[in-house]
Amino acid sequence: MTDTAPSSESSPAHQPLFKRVFAHSGVRYLVAGGLSFLVDFGLLALLHDVLLWPVWLASGVSFLLSFAFTYTIQRVFSFGSSAPHGRAVLRYTLLVAFNTLATIVIVSLINSSVVGWAGGKVVATIVTTTWNYFAYRYWVFADPQKNEPSPATGPAERN
């Protein structure tokens, strides 16, 4: 068996910078998260400020719509997942519930410090954004077929 060198056209150094940057799921994850924030914030502004919905209704609807948008964009764009939807949606929902509780705890604990609730929200966002990347990649959107050996391979050949 002979080894062949990759062609210069397919080597990472010869790909356009844009393509190399977006080759990493972490970059796509952050871009998708930013878009998700804009969808949530934009919908809230539209529903509350333009359509004059009460803030409780506007924030709830914008959150639910951005929940669906975020799930979809992270699944398709960030991680290219083929995991079963039912399992992924359940895990995504559980993670959102966990993040909600974690955010409440973090903001409440930091609220009494000099940075107040706003600093607590920033810390909570950084913490949840960090662990969400790994949770999305290895739990929510993980493809179960990629983690199980095929009949022709043994356990030592797992990725």
mmCIF file of N, CA and C in Angstrom, residues 39-134:
data_model
loop_
_atom_site.group_PDB
_atom_site.id
_atom_site.type_symbol
_atom_site.label_atom_id
_atom_site.label_comp_id
_atom_site.label_asym_id
_atom_site.label_seq_id
_atom_site.Cartn_x
_atom_site.Cartn_y
_atom_site.Cartn_z
ATOM 1 N N VAL A 39 -32.045 36.721 16.354
ATOM 2 C CA VAL A 39 -33.424 36.288 16.080
ATOM 3 C C VAL A 39 -34.294 36.526 17.313
ATOM 4 N N ASP A 40 -33.814 36.081 18.479
ATOM 5 C CA ASP A 40 -34.573 36.234 19.721
ATOM 6 C C ASP A 40 -34.809 37.715 20.021
ATOM 7 N N PHE A 41 -33.757 38.498 19.996
ATOM 8 C CA PHE A 41 -33.854 39.925 20.311
ATOM 9 C C PHE A 41 -34.710 40.656 19.279
ATOM 10 N N GLY A 42 -34.496 40.340 18.010
ATOM 11 C CA GLY A 42 -35.260 40.993 16.936
ATOM 12 C C GLY A 42 -36.744 40.680 17.007
ATOM 13 N N LEU A 43 -37.059 39.413 17.265
ATOM 14 C CA LEU A 43 -38.470 39.042 17.406
ATOM 15 C C LEU A 43 -39.109 39.726 18.611
ATOM 16 N N LEU A 44 -38.372 39.780 19.723
ATOM 17 C CA LEU A 44 -38.892 40.448 20.916
ATOM 18 C C LEU A 44 -39.171 41.921 20.611
ATOM 19 N N ALA A 45 -38.238 42.589 19.949
ATOM 20 C CA ALA A 45 -38.437 43.999 19.592
ATOM 21 C C ALA A 45 -39.619 44.166 18.645
ATOM 22 N N LEU A 46 -39.716 43.301 17.647
ATOM 23 C CA LEU A 46 -40.822 43.378 16.692
ATOM 24 C C LEU A 46 -42.165 43.172 17.387
ATOM 25 N N LEU A 47 -42.254 42.110 18.163
ATOM 26 C CA LEU A 47 -43.532 41.777 18.800
ATOM 27 C C LEU A 47 -43.941 42.814 19.854
ATOM 28 N N HIS A 48 -42.964 43.291 20.641
ATOM 29 C CA HIS A 48 -43.291 44.222 21.714
ATOM 30 C C HIS A 48 -43.375 45.670 21.236
ATOM 31 N N ASP A 49 -42.344 46.124 20.531
ATOM 32 C CA ASP A 49 -42.269 47.542 20.177
ATOM 33 C C ASP A 49 -43.063 47.920 18.928
ATOM 34 N N VAL A 50 -43.180 46.992 17.982
ATOM 35 C CA VAL A 50 -43.886 47.310 16.741
ATOM 36 C C VAL A 50 -45.338 46.841 16.792
ATOM 37 N N LEU A 51 -45.529 45.574 17.168
ATOM 38 C CA LEU A 51 -46.888 45.025 17.203
ATOM 39 C C LEU A 51 -47.597 45.274 18.536
ATOM 40 N N LEU A 52 -46.869 45.843 19.482
ATOM 41 C CA LEU A 52 -47.399 46.259 20.791
ATOM 42 C C LEU A 52 -47.962 45.103 21.625
ATOM 43 N N TRP A 53 -47.350 43.932 21.511
ATOM 44 C CA TRP A 53 -47.732 42.815 22.366
ATOM 45 C C TRP A 53 -47.230 43.086 23.779
ATOM 46 N N PRO A 54 -47.897 42.557 24.793
ATOM 47 C CA PRO A 54 -47.363 42.693 26.163
ATOM 48 C C PRO A 54 -45.990 42.008 26.247
ATOM 49 N N VAL A 55 -45.105 42.571 27.078
ATOM 50 C CA VAL A 55 -43.732 42.075 27.142
ATOM 51 C C VAL A 55 -43.668 40.593 27.518
ATOM 52 N N TRP A 56 -44.549 40.130 28.414
ATOM 53 C CA TRP A 56 -44.504 38.725 28.827
ATOM 54 C C TRP A 56 -44.818 37.805 27.647
ATOM 55 N N LEU A 57 -45.777 38.193 26.814
ATOM 56 C CA LEU A 57 -46.153 37.378 25.656
ATOM 57 C C LEU A 57 -45.085 37.471 24.560
ATOM 58 N N ALA A 58 -44.608 38.678 24.304
ATOM 59 C CA ALA A 58 -43.592 38.881 23.282
ATOM 60 C C ALA A 58 -42.300 38.132 23.628
ATOM 61 N N SER A 59 -41.887 38.187 24.879
ATOM 62 C CA SER A 59 -40.649 37.500 25.264
ATOM 63 C C SER A 59 -40.826 35.988 25.223
ATOM 64 N N GLY A 60 -41.990 35.503 25.594
ATOM 65 C CA GLY A 60 -42.240 34.066 25.537
ATOM 66 C C GLY A 60 -42.259 33.536 24.115
ATOM 67 N N VAL A 61 -42.967 34.234 23.227
ATOM 68 C CA VAL A 61 -43.045 33.806 21.831
ATOM 69 C C VAL A 61 -41.675 33.920 21.160
ATOM 70 N N SER A 62 -40.970 35.003 21.410
ATOM 71 C CA SER A 62 -39.648 35.159 20.788
ATOM 72 C C SER A 62 -38.688 34.085 21.293
ATOM 73 N N PHE A 63 -38.780 33.751 22.570
ATOM 74 C CA PHE A 63 -37.923 32.687 23.101
ATOM 75 C C PHE A 63 -38.241 31.348 22.448
ATOM 76 N N LEU A 64 -39.513 31.001 22.348
ATOM 77 C CA LEU A 64 -39.878 29.707 21.751
ATOM 78 C C LEU A 64 -39.481 29.623 20.278
ATOM 79 N N LEU A 65 -39.683 30.711 19.536
ATOM 80 C CA LEU A 65 -39.274 30.709 18.129
ATOM 81 C C LEU A 65 -37.755 30.647 17.993
ATOM 82 N N SER A 66 -37.047 31.352 18.855
ATOM 83 C CA SER A 66 -35.581 31.298 18.785
ATOM 84 C C SER A 66 -35.066 29.945 19.270
ATOM 85 N N PHE A 67 -35.794 29.294 20.167
ATOM 86 C CA PHE A 67 -35.462 27.937 20.622
ATOM 87 C C PHE A 67 -35.441 26.992 19.417
ATOM 88 N N ALA A 68 -36.477 27.064 18.585
ATOM 89 C CA ALA A 68 -36.548 26.222 17.384
ATOM 90 C C ALA A 68 -35.468 26.619 16.380
ATOM 91 N N PHE A 69 -35.252 27.911 16.203
ATOM 92 C CA PHE A 69 -34.217 28.380 15.281
ATOM 93 C C PHE A 69 -32.838 27.924 15.745
ATOM 94 N N THR A 70 -32.551 28.097 17.039
ATOM 95 C CA THR A 70 -31.241 27.727 17.576
ATOM 96 C C THR A 70 -30.988 26.232 17.424
ATOM 97 N N TYR A 71 -31.972 25.428 17.774
ATOM 98 C CA TYR A 71 -31.825 23.977 17.614
ATOM 99 C C TYR A 71 -31.484 23.641 16.168
ATOM 100 N N THR A 72 -32.234 24.203 15.247
ATOM 101 C CA THR A 72 -32.057 23.884 13.831
ATOM 102 C C THR A 72 -30.705 24.348 13.301
ATOM 103 N N ILE A 73 -30.325 25.581 13.583
ATOM 104 C CA ILE A 73 -29.071 26.095 13.031
ATOM 105 C C ILE A 73 -27.863 25.394 13.664
ATOM 106 N N GLN A 74 -27.941 25.098 14.962
ATOM 107 C CA GLN A 74 -26.827 24.387 15.588
ATOM 108 C C GLN A 74 -26.725 22.971 15.030
ATOM 109 N N ARG A 75 -27.843 22.312 14.861
ATOM 110 C CA ARG A 75 -27.856 20.936 14.345
ATOM 111 C C ARG A 75 -27.305 20.869 12.918
ATOM 112 N N VAL A 76 -27.808 21.746 12.052
ATOM 113 C CA VAL A 76 -27.467 21.679 10.629
ATOM 114 C C VAL A 76 -26.145 22.383 10.329
ATOM 115 N N PHE A 77 -26.014 23.643 10.721
ATOM 116 C CA PHE A 77 -24.857 24.451 10.348
ATOM 117 C C PHE A 77 -23.630 24.149 11.207
ATOM 118 N N SER A 78 -23.795 24.145 12.524
ATOM 119 C CA SER A 78 -22.633 24.010 13.401
ATOM 120 C C SER A 78 -22.077 22.597 13.452
ATOM 121 N N PHE A 79 -22.968 21.604 13.560
ATOM 122 C CA PHE A 79 -22.502 20.253 13.821
ATOM 123 C C PHE A 79 -22.854 19.238 12.740
ATOM 124 N N GLY A 80 -23.638 19.615 11.746
ATOM 125 C CA GLY A 80 -23.988 18.696 10.670
ATOM 126 C C GLY A 80 -24.467 17.355 11.191
ATOM 127 N N SER A 81 -25.347 17.391 12.167
ATOM 128 C CA SER A 81 -25.773 16.185 12.871
ATOM 129 C C SER A 81 -26.798 15.375 12.094
ATOM 130 N N SER A 82 -26.662 14.066 12.214
ATOM 131 C CA SER A 82 -27.680 13.158 11.684
ATOM 132 C C SER A 82 -28.284 12.334 12.818
ATOM 133 N N ALA A 83 -28.088 12.801 14.047
ATOM 134 C CA ALA A 83 -28.674 12.132 15.209
ATOM 135 C C ALA A 83 -30.197 12.167 15.092
ATOM 136 N N PRO A 84 -30.885 11.156 15.605
ATOM 137 C CA PRO A 84 -32.354 11.153 15.543
ATOM 138 C C PRO A 84 -32.931 12.416 16.206
ATOM 139 N N HIS A 85 -33.906 13.035 15.533
ATOM 140 C CA HIS A 85 -34.480 14.291 16.037
ATOM 141 C C HIS A 85 -35.097 14.139 17.423
ATOM 142 N N GLY A 86 -35.854 13.091 17.649
ATOM 143 C CA GLY A 86 -36.521 12.937 18.938
ATOM 144 C C GLY A 86 -35.538 12.967 20.097
ATOM 145 N N ARG A 87 -34.478 12.201 19.967
ATOM 146 C CA ARG A 87 -33.453 12.150 21.015
ATOM 147 C C ARG A 87 -32.766 13.501 21.151
ATOM 148 N N ALA A 88 -32.417 14.119 20.024
ATOM 149 C CA ALA A 88 -31.703 15.395 20.056
ATOM 150 C C ALA A 88 -32.571 16.506 20.654
ATOM 151 N N VAL A 89 -33.841 16.564 20.279
ATOM 152 C CA VAL A 89 -34.729 17.600 20.824
ATOM 153 C C VAL A 89 -34.908 17.410 22.331
ATOM 154 N N LEU A 90 -35.056 16.172 22.765
ATOM 155 C CA LEU A 90 -35.186 15.912 24.203
ATOM 156 C C LEU A 90 -33.932 16.366 24.946
ATOM 157 N N ARG A 91 -32.784 15.998 24.440
ATOM 158 C CA ARG A 91 -31.531 16.392 25.097
ATOM 159 C C ARG A 91 -31.339 17.905 25.058
ATOM 160 N N TYR A 92 -31.693 18.523 23.940
ATOM 161 C CA TYR A 92 -31.588 19.976 23.816
ATOM 162 C C TYR A 92 -32.493 20.654 24.850
ATOM 163 N N THR A 93 -33.705 20.156 24.987
ATOM 164 C CA THR A 93 -34.658 20.711 25.952
ATOM 165 C C THR A 93 -34.145 20.546 27.382
ATOM 166 N N LEU A 94 -33.600 19.379 27.699
ATOM 167 C CA LEU A 94 -33.024 19.160 29.032
ATOM 168 C C LEU A 94 -31.861 20.116 29.291
ATOM 169 N N LEU A 95 -31.041 20.345 28.278
ATOM 170 C CA LEU A 95 -29.919 21.267 28.427
ATOM 171 C C LEU A 95 -30.415 22.695 28.639
ATOM 172 N N VAL A 96 -31.446 23.103 27.925
ATOM 173 C CA VAL A 96 -32.018 24.443 28.119
ATOM 174 C C VAL A 96 -32.551 24.588 29.549
ATOM 175 N N ALA A 97 -33.218 23.555 30.053
ATOM 176 C CA ALA A 97 -33.719 23.596 31.434
ATOM 177 C C ALA A 97 -32.562 23.713 32.424
ATOM 178 N N PHE A 98 -31.516 22.921 32.207
ATOM 179 C CA PHE A 98 -30.335 22.983 33.081
ATOM 180 C C PHE A 98 -29.687 24.361 33.005
ATOM 181 N N ASN A 99 -29.555 24.905 31.800
ATOM 182 C CA ASN A 99 -28.958 26.231 31.630
ATOM 183 C C ASN A 99 -29.782 27.315 32.318
ATOM 184 N N THR A 100 -31.095 27.164 32.279
ATOM 185 C CA THR A 100 -31.964 28.134 32.943
ATOM 186 C C THR A 100 -31.701 28.139 34.446
ATOM 187 N N LEU A 101 -31.658 26.958 35.041
ATOM 188 C CA LEU A 101 -31.378 26.854 36.482
ATOM 189 C C LEU A 101 -29.975 27.373 36.810
ATOM 190 N N ALA A 102 -28.995 27.010 35.988
ATOM 191 C CA ALA A 102 -27.622 27.467 36.224
ATOM 192 C C ALA A 102 -27.545 28.989 36.131
ATOM 193 N N THR A 103 -28.234 29.572 35.173
ATOM 194 C CA THR A 103 -28.237 31.022 35.013
ATOM 195 C C THR A 103 -28.854 31.699 36.229
ATOM 196 N N ILE A 104 -29.952 31.156 36.716
ATOM 197 C CA ILE A 104 -30.597 31.717 37.913
ATOM 198 C C ILE A 104 -29.628 31.700 39.095
ATOM 199 N N VAL A 105 -28.954 30.570 39.289
ATOM 200 C CA VAL A 105 -28.018 30.434 40.414
ATOM 201 C C VAL A 105 -26.839 31.398 40.251
ATOM 202 N N ILE A 106 -26.233 31.419 39.075
ATOM 203 C CA ILE A 106 -25.055 32.263 38.855
ATOM 204 C C ILE A 106 -25.402 33.740 39.009
ATOM 205 N N VAL A 107 -26.483 34.180 38.380
ATOM 206 C CA VAL A 107 -26.867 35.592 38.474
ATOM 207 C C VAL A 107 -27.212 35.955 39.916
ATOM 208 N N SER A 108 -27.913 35.077 40.612
ATOM 209 C CA SER A 108 -28.280 35.344 42.008
ATOM 210 C C SER A 108 -27.053 35.433 42.913
ATOM 211 N N LEU A 109 -26.099 34.545 42.700
ATOM 212 C CA LEU A 109 -24.889 34.563 43.530
ATOM 213 C C LEU A 109 -24.038 35.800 43.273
ATOM 214 N N ILE A 110 -23.944 36.220 42.041
ATOM 215 C CA ILE A 110 -23.079 37.350 41.693
ATOM 216 C C ILE A 110 -23.789 38.690 41.897
ATOM 217 N N ASN A 111 -25.111 38.676 41.988
ATOM 218 C CA ASN A 111 -25.893 39.904 42.137
ATOM 219 C C ASN A 111 -25.439 40.743 43.326
ATOM 220 N N SER A 112 -25.063 40.107 44.413
ATOM 221 C CA SER A 112 -24.679 40.867 45.610
ATOM 222 C C SER A 112 -23.239 41.389 45.546
ATOM 223 N N SER A 113 -22.516 41.069 44.480
ATOM 224 C CA SER A 113 -21.147 41.563 44.341
ATOM 225 C C SER A 113 -21.157 42.935 43.675
ATOM 226 N N VAL A 114 -19.984 43.489 43.481
ATOM 227 C CA VAL A 114 -19.851 44.814 42.892
ATOM 228 C C VAL A 114 -20.336 44.859 41.435
ATOM 229 N N VAL A 115 -20.298 43.732 40.730
ATOM 230 C CA VAL A 115 -20.722 43.734 39.319
ATOM 231 C C VAL A 115 -22.224 43.563 39.162
ATOM 232 N N GLY A 116 -22.927 43.166 40.218
ATOM 233 C CA GLY A 116 -24.382 43.084 40.206
ATOM 234 C C GLY A 116 -24.938 42.040 39.255
ATOM 235 N N TRP A 117 -26.238 42.157 39.001
ATOM 236 C CA TRP A 117 -26.917 41.165 38.168
ATOM 237 C C TRP A 117 -26.400 41.160 36.735
ATOM 238 N N ALA A 118 -26.013 42.351 36.215
ATOM 239 C CA ALA A 118 -25.515 42.418 34.836
ATOM 240 C C ALA A 118 -24.211 41.628 34.692
ATOM 241 N N GLY A 119 -23.327 41.769 35.650
ATOM 242 C CA GLY A 119 -22.092 40.989 35.640
ATOM 243 C C GLY A 119 -22.372 39.506 35.782
ATOM 244 N N GLY A 120 -23.370 39.182 36.615
ATOM 245 C CA GLY A 120 -23.771 37.790 36.771
ATOM 246 C C GLY A 120 -24.310 37.212 35.477
ATOM 247 N N LYS A 121 -25.059 38.005 34.744
ATOM 248 C CA LYS A 121 -25.599 37.544 33.456
ATOM 249 C C LYS A 121 -24.477 37.316 32.446
ATOM 250 N N VAL A 122 -23.490 38.186 32.439
ATOM 251 C CA VAL A 122 -22.346 38.010 31.548
ATOM 252 C C VAL A 122 -21.592 36.728 31.909
ATOM 253 N N VAL A 123 -21.335 36.520 33.189
ATOM 254 C CA VAL A 123 -20.641 35.304 33.633
ATOM 255 C C VAL A 123 -21.464 34.062 33.277
ATOM 256 N N ALA A 124 -22.760 34.106 33.533
ATOM 257 C CA ALA A 124 -23.626 32.969 33.212
ATOM 258 C C ALA A 124 -23.610 32.677 31.715
ATOM 259 N N THR A 125 -23.618 33.710 30.901
ATOM 260 C CA THR A 125 -23.592 33.517 29.451
ATOM 261 C C THR A 125 -22.274 32.887 29.005
ATOM 262 N N ILE A 126 -21.174 33.343 29.554
ATOM 263 C CA ILE A 126 -19.869 32.772 29.205
ATOM 264 C C ILE A 126 -19.794 31.307 29.628
ATOM 265 N N VAL A 127 -20.235 31.018 30.844
ATOM 266 C CA VAL A 127 -20.179 29.645 31.364
ATOM 267 C C VAL A 127 -21.070 28.720 30.541
ATOM 268 N N THR A 128 -22.311 29.113 30.315
ATOM 269 C CA THR A 128 -23.224 28.231 29.580
ATOM 270 C C THR A 128 -22.829 28.095 28.112
ATOM 271 N N THR A 129 -22.324 29.167 27.523
ATOM 272 C CA THR A 129 -21.864 29.088 26.135
ATOM 273 C C THR A 129 -20.715 28.095 26.012
ATOM 274 N N THR A 130 -19.819 28.099 26.971
ATOM 275 C CA THR A 130 -18.668 27.181 26.946
ATOM 276 C C THR A 130 -19.117 25.739 27.074
ATOM 277 N N TRP A 131 -19.903 25.424 28.096
ATOM 278 C CA TRP A 131 -20.264 24.015 28.251
ATOM 279 C C TRP A 131 -21.283 23.564 27.213
ATOM 280 N N ASN A 132 -22.083 24.493 26.675
ATOM 281 C CA ASN A 132 -23.035 24.119 25.626
ATOM 282 C C ASN A 132 -22.334 23.604 24.373
ATOM 283 N N TYR A 133 -21.199 24.207 24.025
ATOM 284 C CA TYR A 133 -20.482 23.726 22.840
ATOM 285 C C TYR A 133 -20.173 22.231 22.984
ATOM 286 N N PHE A 134 -19.622 21.863 24.113
ATOM 287 C CA PHE A 134 -19.254 20.460 24.325
ATOM 288 C C PHE A 134 -20.494 19.577 24.473
#
